[in-house]
Amino acid sequence: WVGALLGAHGRVLPVATVPLEVVADVRGLHPEDPSILERVIGQVSVATTRGEVVRLHIEPREAPACPEAVKAIGEADAVLLGPGSWFTSVLAPLQVRGIGQAVARAPGRVIVVLNLEAQPGETDGFSPQRHLEVLSRQMPSLRVDTVLADPEHVPDVDALATAARALGARLALAPVAARDGTPRHDVDLLASALGGVLAP
């Protein structure tokens, strides 16, 4: 139904078979002691928090993964992580145990598509490599094949390449940004860049 509503080509599958809540441990919200971790609940609240997200999980913690989604990941030629809201759209689905395990075991290539800039609230002050460091911390078992980024939005290519190697990945740089100057990916340029990454 969602796929039909969005006019999607392909299938739209949920990551879990029960409703989920995104929960984050956030530092920097307590007025008297910014080192105290406070719990922030809900996708919007996590995405717009003024503090630093230290840990992320979903509730219920033992939520069953959608079997069709797990099967699709296991049969996919490639699994794309990103672009999107880093904590609430990219990392949160990986916290569903069966989904995170399926991506970690995926026989296809795992490709991380980095955002073009930090997202206000959610990833304020994050460098491109910081996104990868957070991904590695949240998913230490994850193997990544390629990290794709736009060179115009990477201040320190060497640092990003080092962070990619820490995930077992190679860094691929390609122009993927929209030409209007907004921090959005151009669909055609991104498709072309992914075609190059996936070429045999």
PDB file of N, CA and C in Angstrom, residues 26-125:
ATOM      1  N   VAL A  26      21.490  10.866  25.157  1.00  0.00           N
ATOM      2  CA  VAL A  26      21.997  12.141  24.642  1.00  0.00           C
ATOM      3  C   VAL A  26      22.770  12.881  25.729  1.00  0.00           C
ATOM      4  N   ARG A  27      23.939  13.369  25.364  1.00  0.00           N
ATOM      5  CA  ARG A  27      24.771  14.152  26.274  1.00  0.00           C
ATOM      6  C   ARG A  27      24.627  15.639  25.947  1.00  0.00           C
ATOM      7  N   GLY A  28      24.662  16.464  27.002  1.00  0.00           N
ATOM      8  CA  GLY A  28      24.677  17.906  26.788  1.00  0.00           C
ATOM      9  C   GLY A  28      23.347  18.600  26.998  1.00  0.00           C
ATOM     10  N   LEU A  29      22.331  17.890  27.480  1.00  0.00           N
ATOM     11  CA  LEU A  29      21.027  18.501  27.677  1.00  0.00           C
ATOM     12  C   LEU A  29      20.803  18.995  29.109  1.00  0.00           C
ATOM     13  N   HIS A  30      21.517  18.397  30.064  1.00  0.00           N
ATOM     14  CA  HIS A  30      21.309  18.763  31.464  1.00  0.00           C
ATOM     15  C   HIS A  30      21.943  20.134  31.734  1.00  0.00           C
ATOM     16  N   PRO A  31      21.174  21.096  32.250  1.00  0.00           N
ATOM     17  CA  PRO A  31      21.696  22.462  32.404  1.00  0.00           C
ATOM     18  C   PRO A  31      22.854  22.588  33.400  1.00  0.00           C
ATOM     19  N   GLU A  32      22.885  21.714  34.407  1.00  0.00           N
ATOM     20  CA  GLU A  32      23.928  21.834  35.427  1.00  0.00           C
ATOM     21  C   GLU A  32      25.137  20.945  35.164  1.00  0.00           C
ATOM     22  N   ASP A  33      24.923  19.830  34.471  1.00  0.00           N
ATOM     23  CA  ASP A  33      26.026  18.903  34.195  1.00  0.00           C
ATOM     24  C   ASP A  33      25.864  18.325  32.798  1.00  0.00           C
ATOM     25  N   PRO A  34      26.521  18.949  31.810  1.00  0.00           N
ATOM     26  CA  PRO A  34      26.347  18.501  30.422  1.00  0.00           C
ATOM     27  C   PRO A  34      26.871  17.095  30.148  1.00  0.00           C
ATOM     28  N   SER A  35      27.617  16.501  31.102  1.00  0.00           N
ATOM     29  CA  SER A  35      28.125  15.142  30.877  1.00  0.00           C
ATOM     30  C   SER A  35      27.068  14.076  31.165  1.00  0.00           C
ATOM     31  N   ILE A  36      25.976  14.469  31.821  1.00  0.00           N
ATOM     32  CA  ILE A  36      24.908  13.518  32.145  1.00  0.00           C
ATOM     33  C   ILE A  36      24.201  13.081  30.864  1.00  0.00           C
ATOM     34  N   LEU A  37      23.947  11.779  30.773  1.00  0.00           N
ATOM     35  CA  LEU A  37      23.197  11.247  29.637  1.00  0.00           C
ATOM     36  C   LEU A  37      21.706  11.284  29.954  1.00  0.00           C
ATOM     37  N   GLU A  38      20.943  11.825  29.039  1.00  0.00           N
ATOM     38  CA  GLU A  38      19.495  11.852  29.193  1.00  0.00           C
ATOM     39  C   GLU A  38      18.863  11.083  28.045  1.00  0.00           C
ATOM     40  N   ARG A  39      17.713  10.484  28.333  1.00  0.00           N
ATOM     41  CA  ARG A  39      17.019   9.649  27.356  1.00  0.00           C
ATOM     42  C   ARG A  39      16.081  10.521  26.532  1.00  0.00           C
ATOM     43  N   VAL A  40      16.209  10.413  25.205  1.00  0.00           N
ATOM     44  CA  VAL A  40      15.325  11.141  24.295  1.00  0.00           C
ATOM     45  C   VAL A  40      14.568  10.100  23.477  1.00  0.00           C
ATOM     46  N   ILE A  41      13.253  10.237  23.439  1.00  0.00           N
ATOM     47  CA  ILE A  41      12.410   9.214  22.815  1.00  0.00           C
ATOM     48  C   ILE A  41      11.642   9.817  21.649  1.00  0.00           C
ATOM     49  N   GLY A  42      11.624   9.087  20.532  1.00  0.00           N
ATOM     50  CA  GLY A  42      10.839   9.491  19.371  1.00  0.00           C
ATOM     51  C   GLY A  42      11.708  10.013  18.242  1.00  0.00           C
ATOM     52  N   GLN A  43      11.321   9.697  17.020  1.00  0.00           N
ATOM     53  CA  GLN A  43      12.127  10.055  15.853  1.00  0.00           C
ATOM     54  C   GLN A  43      12.347  11.561  15.744  1.00  0.00           C
ATOM     55  N   VAL A  44      11.296  12.333  15.886  1.00  0.00           N
ATOM     56  CA  VAL A  44      11.428  13.792  15.748  1.00  0.00           C
ATOM     57  C   VAL A  44      12.301  14.348  16.867  1.00  0.00           C
ATOM     58  N   SER A  45      12.079  13.876  18.094  1.00  0.00           N
ATOM     59  CA  SER A  45      12.858  14.376  19.237  1.00  0.00           C
ATOM     60  C   SER A  45      14.339  14.056  19.084  1.00  0.00           C
ATOM     61  N   VAL A  46      14.654  12.850  18.617  1.00  0.00           N
ATOM     62  CA  VAL A  46      16.050  12.473  18.422  1.00  0.00           C
ATOM     63  C   VAL A  46      16.660  13.296  17.285  1.00  0.00           C
ATOM     64  N   ALA A  47      15.895  13.460  16.209  1.00  0.00           N
ATOM     65  CA  ALA A  47      16.404  14.186  15.036  1.00  0.00           C
ATOM     66  C   ALA A  47      16.661  15.651  15.324  1.00  0.00           C
ATOM     67  N   THR A  48      15.959  16.214  16.299  1.00  0.00           N
ATOM     68  CA  THR A  48      16.083  17.654  16.559  1.00  0.00           C
ATOM     69  C   THR A  48      16.739  17.969  17.901  1.00  0.00           C
ATOM     70  N   THR A  49      17.293  16.944  18.569  1.00  0.00           N
ATOM     71  CA  THR A  49      17.895  17.188  19.870  1.00  0.00           C
ATOM     72  C   THR A  49      19.045  18.194  19.783  1.00  0.00           C
ATOM     73  N   ARG A  50      19.209  18.990  20.829  1.00  0.00           N
ATOM     74  CA  ARG A  50      20.308  19.956  20.876  1.00  0.00           C
ATOM     75  C   ARG A  50      21.585  19.306  21.402  1.00  0.00           C
ATOM     76  N   GLY A  51      21.473  18.102  21.955  1.00  0.00           N
ATOM     77  CA  GLY A  51      22.635  17.434  22.526  1.00  0.00           C
ATOM     78  C   GLY A  51      23.310  16.501  21.544  1.00  0.00           C
ATOM     79  N   GLU A  52      24.314  15.788  22.051  1.00  0.00           N
ATOM     80  CA  GLU A  52      25.070  14.828  21.241  1.00  0.00           C
ATOM     81  C   GLU A  52      24.530  13.420  21.484  1.00  0.00           C
ATOM     82  N   VAL A  53      24.096  12.765  20.421  1.00  0.00           N
ATOM     83  CA  VAL A  53      23.608  11.396  20.537  1.00  0.00           C
ATOM     84  C   VAL A  53      24.807  10.485  20.776  1.00  0.00           C
ATOM     85  N   VAL A  54      24.795   9.795  21.925  1.00  0.00           N
ATOM     86  CA  VAL A  54      25.899   8.914  22.293  1.00  0.00           C
ATOM     87  C   VAL A  54      25.584   7.468  21.925  1.00  0.00           C
ATOM     88  N   ARG A  55      24.348   7.043  22.183  1.00  0.00           N
ATOM     89  CA  ARG A  55      23.921   5.681  21.857  1.00  0.00           C
ATOM     90  C   ARG A  55      22.508   5.729  21.309  1.00  0.00           C
ATOM     91  N   LEU A  56      22.220   4.798  20.434  1.00  0.00           N
ATOM     92  CA  LEU A  56      20.904   4.729  19.809  1.00  0.00           C
ATOM     93  C   LEU A  56      20.384   3.313  19.924  1.00  0.00           C
ATOM     94  N   HIS A  57      19.103   3.157  20.189  1.00  0.00           N
ATOM     95  CA  HIS A  57      18.476   1.845  20.096  1.00  0.00           C
ATOM     96  C   HIS A  57      17.003   2.022  19.777  1.00  0.00           C
ATOM     97  N   ILE A  58      16.343   0.914  19.551  1.00  0.00           N
ATOM     98  CA  ILE A  58      14.912   0.962  19.290  1.00  0.00           C
ATOM     99  C   ILE A  58      14.203   0.199  20.398  1.00  0.00           C
ATOM    100  N   GLU A  59      12.961   0.538  20.600  1.00  0.00           N
ATOM    101  CA  GLU A  59      12.117  -0.192  21.542  1.00  0.00           C
ATOM    102  C   GLU A  59      10.842  -0.582  20.814  1.00  0.00           C
ATOM    103  N   PRO A  60      10.369  -1.809  21.043  1.00  0.00           N
ATOM    104  CA  PRO A  60      10.950  -2.822  21.931  1.00  0.00           C
ATOM    105  C   PRO A  60      12.269  -3.372  21.378  1.00  0.00           C
ATOM    106  N   ARG A  61      13.209  -3.616  22.281  1.00  0.00           N
ATOM    107  CA  ARG A  61      14.552  -4.051  21.877  1.00  0.00           C
ATOM    108  C   ARG A  61      14.536  -5.387  21.149  1.00  0.00           C
ATOM    109  N   GLU A  62      13.603  -6.243  21.489  1.00  0.00           N
ATOM    110  CA  GLU A  62      13.525  -7.572  20.861  1.00  0.00           C
ATOM    111  C   GLU A  62      12.490  -7.596  19.737  1.00  0.00           C
ATOM    112  N   ALA A  63      12.247  -6.467  19.119  1.00  0.00           N
ATOM    113  CA  ALA A  63      11.256  -6.408  18.044  1.00  0.00           C
ATOM    114  C   ALA A  63      11.622  -7.389  16.938  1.00  0.00           C
ATOM    115  N   PRO A  64      10.654  -8.188  16.480  1.00  0.00           N
ATOM    116  CA  PRO A  64      10.957  -9.144  15.411  1.00  0.00           C
ATOM    117  C   PRO A  64      11.126  -8.444  14.060  1.00  0.00           C
ATOM    118  N   ALA A  65      12.188  -8.798  13.367  1.00  0.00           N
ATOM    119  CA  ALA A  65      12.417  -8.239  12.038  1.00  0.00           C
ATOM    120  C   ALA A  65      11.388  -8.798  11.061  1.00  0.00           C
ATOM    121  N   CYS A  66      11.059  -7.997  10.077  1.00  0.00           N
ATOM    122  CA  CYS A  66      10.140  -8.434   9.023  1.00  0.00           C
ATOM    123  C   CYS A  66      10.837  -9.509   8.188  1.00  0.00           C
ATOM    124  N   PRO A  67      10.296 -10.716   8.122  1.00  0.00           N
ATOM    125  CA  PRO A  67      10.976 -11.798   7.375  1.00  0.00           C
ATOM    126  C   PRO A  67      11.229 -11.449   5.912  1.00  0.00           C
ATOM    127  N   GLU A  68      10.279 -10.758   5.274  1.00  0.00           N
ATOM    128  CA  GLU A  68      10.465 -10.389   3.866  1.00  0.00           C
ATOM    129  C   GLU A  68      11.637  -9.431   3.693  1.00  0.00           C
ATOM    130  N   ALA A  69      11.819  -8.531   4.671  1.00  0.00           N
ATOM    131  CA  ALA A  69      12.944  -7.591   4.595  1.00  0.00           C
ATOM    132  C   ALA A  69      14.272  -8.328   4.767  1.00  0.00           C
ATOM    133  N   VAL A  70      14.327  -9.247   5.717  1.00  0.00           N
ATOM    134  CA  VAL A  70      15.551 -10.030   5.931  1.00  0.00           C
ATOM    135  C   VAL A  70      15.886 -10.832   4.677  1.00  0.00           C
ATOM    136  N   LYS A  71      14.862 -11.432   4.073  1.00  0.00           N
ATOM    137  CA  LYS A  71      15.062 -12.228   2.853  1.00  0.00           C
ATOM    138  C   LYS A  71      15.555 -11.335   1.708  1.00  0.00           C
ATOM    139  N   ALA A  72      14.967 -10.145   1.570  1.00  0.00           N
ATOM    140  CA  ALA A  72      15.368  -9.235   0.490  1.00  0.00           C
ATOM    141  C   ALA A  72      16.824  -8.803   0.649  1.00  0.00           C
ATOM    142  N   ILE A  73      17.237  -8.533   1.881  1.00  0.00           N
ATOM    143  CA  ILE A  73      18.637  -8.150   2.126  1.00  0.00           C
ATOM    144  C   ILE A  73      19.569  -9.286   1.750  1.00  0.00           C
ATOM    145  N   GLY A  74      19.181 -10.518   2.100  1.00  0.00           N
ATOM    146  CA  GLY A  74      20.010 -11.680   1.797  1.00  0.00           C
ATOM    147  C   GLY A  74      20.112 -11.992   0.320  1.00  0.00           C
ATOM    148  N   GLU A  75      19.145 -11.510  -0.461  1.00  0.00           N
ATOM    149  CA  GLU A  75      19.136 -11.783  -1.911  1.00  0.00           C
ATOM    150  C   GLU A  75      19.611 -10.594  -2.743  1.00  0.00           C
ATOM    151  N   ALA A  76      19.873  -9.469  -2.098  1.00  0.00           N
ATOM    152  CA  ALA A  76      20.205  -8.243  -2.830  1.00  0.00           C
ATOM    153  C   ALA A  76      21.629  -8.264  -3.375  1.00  0.00           C
ATOM    154  N   ASP A  77      21.810  -7.694  -4.562  1.00  0.00           N
ATOM    155  CA  ASP A  77      23.151  -7.512  -5.118  1.00  0.00           C
ATOM    156  C   ASP A  77      23.901  -6.413  -4.373  1.00  0.00           C
ATOM    157  N   ALA A  78      23.144  -5.449  -3.831  1.00  0.00           N
ATOM    158  CA  ALA A  78      23.764  -4.348  -3.100  1.00  0.00           C
ATOM    159  C   ALA A  78      22.804  -3.863  -2.023  1.00  0.00           C
ATOM    160  N   VAL A  79      23.373  -3.445  -0.919  1.00  0.00           N
ATOM    161  CA  VAL A  79      22.612  -2.834   0.177  1.00  0.00           C
ATOM    162  C   VAL A  79      23.138  -1.411   0.336  1.00  0.00           C
ATOM    163  N   LEU A  80      22.246  -0.429   0.190  1.00  0.00           N
ATOM    164  CA  LEU A  80      22.645   0.974   0.307  1.00  0.00           C
ATOM    165  C   LEU A  80      22.238   1.499   1.676  1.00  0.00           C
ATOM    166  N   LEU A  81      23.189   2.122   2.360  1.00  0.00           N
ATOM    167  CA  LEU A  81      22.918   2.781   3.628  1.00  0.00           C
ATOM    168  C   LEU A  81      23.105   4.274   3.402  1.00  0.00           C
ATOM    169  N   GLY A  82      22.009   5.017   3.426  1.00  0.00           N
ATOM    170  CA  GLY A  82      22.047   6.446   3.169  1.00  0.00           C
ATOM    171  C   GLY A  82      21.715   6.729   1.717  1.00  0.00           C
ATOM    172  N   PRO A  83      21.607   8.016   1.382  1.00  0.00           N
ATOM    173  CA  PRO A  83      21.681   9.149   2.292  1.00  0.00           C
ATOM    174  C   PRO A  83      20.395   9.283   3.098  1.00  0.00           C
ATOM    175  N   GLY A  84      20.445  10.094   4.140  1.00  0.00           N
ATOM    176  CA  GLY A  84      19.266  10.322   4.965  1.00  0.00           C
ATOM    177  C   GLY A  84      19.666  10.757   6.357  1.00  0.00           C
ATOM    178  N   SER A  85      18.676  11.028   7.182  1.00  0.00           N
ATOM    179  CA  SER A  85      18.937  11.409   8.568  1.00  0.00           C
ATOM    180  C   SER A  85      19.745  10.299   9.217  1.00  0.00           C
ATOM    181  N   TRP A  86      20.951  10.632   9.677  1.00  0.00           N
ATOM    182  CA  TRP A  86      21.929   9.597  10.022  1.00  0.00           C
ATOM    183  C   TRP A  86      21.454   8.691  11.136  1.00  0.00           C
ATOM    184  N   PHE A  87      20.992   9.264  12.232  1.00  0.00           N
ATOM    185  CA  PHE A  87      20.574   8.443  13.356  1.00  0.00           C
ATOM    186  C   PHE A  87      19.191   7.846  13.154  1.00  0.00           C
ATOM    187  N   THR A  88      18.249   8.661  12.720  1.00  0.00           N
ATOM    188  CA  THR A  88      16.858   8.211  12.718  1.00  0.00           C
ATOM    189  C   THR A  88      16.425   7.472  11.454  1.00  0.00           C
ATOM    190  N   SER A  89      17.146   7.655  10.344  1.00  0.00           N
ATOM    191  CA  SER A  89      16.767   6.953   9.107  1.00  0.00           C
ATOM    192  C   SER A  89      17.778   5.904   8.663  1.00  0.00           C
ATOM    193  N   VAL A  90      19.062   6.148   8.922  1.00  0.00           N
ATOM    194  CA  VAL A  90      20.093   5.215   8.469  1.00  0.00           C
ATOM    195  C   VAL A  90      20.444   4.204   9.564  1.00  0.00           C
ATOM    196  N   LEU A  91      20.729   4.697  10.770  1.00  0.00           N
ATOM    197  CA  LEU A  91      21.178   3.806  11.833  1.00  0.00           C
ATOM    198  C   LEU A  91      20.039   3.105  12.566  1.00  0.00           C
ATOM    199  N   ALA A  92      18.904   3.775  12.734  1.00  0.00           N
ATOM    200  CA  ALA A  92      17.815   3.183  13.517  1.00  0.00           C
ATOM    201  C   ALA A  92      17.352   1.827  12.971  1.00  0.00           C
ATOM    202  N   PRO A  93      17.136   1.670  11.659  1.00  0.00           N
ATOM    203  CA  PRO A  93      16.700   0.350  11.177  1.00  0.00           C
ATOM    204  C   PRO A  93      17.712  -0.757  11.462  1.00  0.00           C
ATOM    205  N   LEU A  94      18.993  -0.416  11.522  1.00  0.00           N
ATOM    206  CA  LEU A  94      20.019  -1.426  11.805  1.00  0.00           C
ATOM    207  C   LEU A  94      19.973  -1.911  13.242  1.00  0.00           C
ATOM    208  N   GLN A  95      19.257  -1.174  14.102  1.00  0.00           N
ATOM    209  CA  GLN A  95      19.148  -1.589  15.502  1.00  0.00           C
ATOM    210  C   GLN A  95      18.121  -2.706  15.683  1.00  0.00           C
ATOM    211  N   VAL A  96      17.284  -2.922  14.680  1.00  0.00           N
ATOM    212  CA  VAL A  96      16.402  -4.095  14.718  1.00  0.00           C
ATOM    213  C   VAL A  96      17.299  -5.305  14.496  1.00  0.00           C
ATOM    214  N   ARG A  97      17.358  -6.163  15.501  1.00  0.00           N
ATOM    215  CA  ARG A  97      18.394  -7.197  15.530  1.00  0.00           C
ATOM    216  C   ARG A  97      18.479  -8.001  14.230  1.00  0.00           C
ATOM    217  N   GLY A  98      17.377  -8.490  13.748  1.00  0.00           N
ATOM    218  CA  GLY A  98      17.413  -9.299  12.527  1.00  0.00           C
ATOM    219  C   GLY A  98      17.854  -8.519  11.302  1.00  0.00           C
ATOM    220  N   ILE A  99      17.549  -7.225  11.267  1.00  0.00           N
ATOM    221  CA  ILE A  99      17.952  -6.391  10.128  1.00  0.00           C
ATOM    222  C   ILE A  99      19.446  -6.111  10.192  1.00  0.00           C
ATOM    223  N   GLY A 100      19.928  -5.691  11.354  1.00  0.00           N
ATOM    224  CA  GLY A 100      21.365  -5.437  11.499  1.00  0.00           C
ATOM    225  C   GLY A 100      22.182  -6.674  11.185  1.00  0.00           C
ATOM    226  N   GLN A 101      21.729  -7.836  11.659  1.00  0.00           N
ATOM    227  CA  GLN A 101      22.442  -9.089  11.386  1.00  0.00           C
ATOM    228  C   GLN A 101      22.407  -9.422   9.904  1.00  0.00           C
ATOM    229  N   ALA A 102      21.254  -9.188   9.263  1.00  0.00           N
ATOM    230  CA  ALA A 102      21.134  -9.488   7.833  1.00  0.00           C
ATOM    231  C   ALA A 102      22.073  -8.615   7.007  1.00  0.00           C
ATOM    232  N   VAL A 103      22.177  -7.320   7.362  1.00  0.00           N
ATOM    233  CA  VAL A 103      23.078  -6.425   6.623  1.00  0.00           C
ATOM    234  C   VAL A 103      24.533  -6.815   6.878  1.00  0.00           C
ATOM    235  N   ALA A 104      24.861  -7.188   8.123  1.00  0.00           N
ATOM    236  CA  ALA A 104      26.234  -7.597   8.441  1.00  0.00           C
ATOM    237  C   ALA A 104      26.623  -8.867   7.690  1.00  0.00           C
ATOM    238  N   ARG A 105      25.647  -9.738   7.389  1.00  0.00           N
ATOM    239  CA  ARG A 105      25.919 -10.997   6.684  1.00  0.00           C
ATOM    240  C   ARG A 105      25.623 -10.919   5.195  1.00  0.00           C
ATOM    241  N   ALA A 106      25.188  -9.778   4.722  1.00  0.00           N
ATOM    242  CA  ALA A 106      24.719  -9.657   3.336  1.00  0.00           C
ATOM    243  C   ALA A 106      25.776 -10.115   2.343  1.00  0.00           C
ATOM    244  N   PRO A 107      25.398 -10.995   1.403  1.00  0.00           N
ATOM    245  CA  PRO A 107      26.358 -11.428   0.391  1.00  0.00           C
ATOM    246  C   PRO A 107      26.625 -10.359  -0.666  1.00  0.00           C
ATOM    247  N   GLY A 108      25.678  -9.442  -0.833  1.00  0.00           N
ATOM    248  CA  GLY A 108      25.862  -8.358  -1.802  1.00  0.00           C
ATOM    249  C   GLY A 108      26.772  -7.276  -1.254  1.00  0.00           C
ATOM    250  N   ARG A 109      27.100  -6.336  -2.099  1.00  0.00           N
ATOM    251  CA  ARG A 109      27.965  -5.229  -1.666  1.00  0.00           C
ATOM    252  C   ARG A 109      27.204  -4.274  -0.760  1.00  0.00           C
ATOM    253  N   VAL A 110      27.862  -3.828   0.281  1.00  0.00           N
ATOM    254  CA  VAL A 110      27.271  -2.848   1.195  1.00  0.00           C
ATOM    255  C   VAL A 110      27.920  -1.493   0.897  1.00  0.00           C
ATOM    256  N   ILE A 111      27.079  -0.533   0.539  1.00  0.00           N
ATOM    257  CA  ILE A 111      27.560   0.783   0.115  1.00  0.00           C
ATOM    258  C   ILE A 111      26.962   1.845   1.027  1.00  0.00           C
ATOM    259  N   VAL A 112      27.814   2.685   1.575  1.00  0.00           N
ATOM    260  CA  VAL A 112      27.362   3.819   2.374  1.00  0.00           C
ATOM    261  C   VAL A 112      27.410   5.055   1.487  1.00  0.00           C
ATOM    262  N   VAL A 113      26.270   5.719   1.356  1.00  0.00           N
ATOM    263  CA  VAL A 113      26.188   6.978   0.606  1.00  0.00           C
ATOM    264  C   VAL A 113      26.121   8.103   1.636  1.00  0.00           C
ATOM    265  N   LEU A 114      27.184   8.886   1.714  1.00  0.00           N
ATOM    266  CA  LEU A 114      27.251   9.934   2.735  1.00  0.00           C
ATOM    267  C   LEU A 114      26.384  11.137   2.382  1.00  0.00           C
ATOM    268  N   ASN A 115      25.854  11.739   3.424  1.00  0.00           N
ATOM    269  CA  ASN A 115      25.110  12.981   3.245  1.00  0.00           C
ATOM    270  C   ASN A 115      26.054  14.077   2.772  1.00  0.00           C
ATOM    271  N   LEU A 116      25.478  15.121   2.202  1.00  0.00           N
ATOM    272  CA  LEU A 116      26.281  16.218   1.678  1.00  0.00           C
ATOM    273  C   LEU A 116      26.674  17.224   2.752  1.00  0.00           C
ATOM    274  N   GLU A 117      25.925  17.249   3.839  1.00  0.00           N
ATOM    275  CA  GLU A 117      26.284  18.119   4.952  1.00  0.00           C
ATOM    276  C   GLU A 117      25.652  17.575   6.219  1.00  0.00           C
ATOM    277  N   ALA A 118      26.124  18.083   7.357  1.00  0.00           N
ATOM    278  CA  ALA A 118      25.546  17.682   8.640  1.00  0.00           C
ATOM    279  C   ALA A 118      24.108  18.183   8.717  1.00  0.00           C
ATOM    280  N   GLN A 119      23.293  17.441   9.449  1.00  0.00           N
ATOM    281  CA  GLN A 119      21.888  17.812   9.601  1.00  0.00           C
ATOM    282  C   GLN A 119      21.710  18.608  10.888  1.00  0.00           C
ATOM    283  N   PRO A 120      21.099  19.782  10.812  1.00  0.00           N
ATOM    284  CA  PRO A 120      20.907  20.585  12.018  1.00  0.00           C
ATOM    285  C   PRO A 120      20.230  19.767  13.118  1.00  0.00           C
ATOM    286  N   GLY A 121      20.794  19.827  14.308  1.00  0.00           N
ATOM    287  CA  GLY A 121      20.258  19.074  15.431  1.00  0.00           C
ATOM    288  C   GLY A 121      20.851  17.693  15.503  1.00  0.00           C
ATOM    289  N   GLU A 122      20.567  16.858  14.527  1.00  0.00           N
ATOM    290  CA  GLU A 122      20.939  15.445  14.609  1.00  0.00           C
ATOM    291  C   GLU A 122      22.440  15.207  14.492  1.00  0.00           C
ATOM    292  N   THR A 123      23.082  15.860  13.548  1.00  0.00           N
ATOM    293  CA  THR A 123      24.518  15.633  13.352  1.00  0.00           C
ATOM    294  C   THR A 123      25.287  16.944  13.254  1.00  0.00           C
ATOM    295  N   ASP A 124      24.841  17.944  13.969  1.00  0.00           N
ATOM    296  CA  ASP A 124      25.542  19.236  13.982  1.00  0.00           C
ATOM    297  C   ASP A 124      27.028  19.045  14.251  1.00  0.00           C
ATOM    298  N   GLY A 125      27.860  19.651  13.410  1.00  0.00           N
ATOM    299  CA  GLY A 125      29.304  19.597  13.633  1.00  0.00           C
ATOM    300  C   GLY A 125      29.973  18.315  13.180  1.00  0.00           C
TER     301      GLY A 125
END
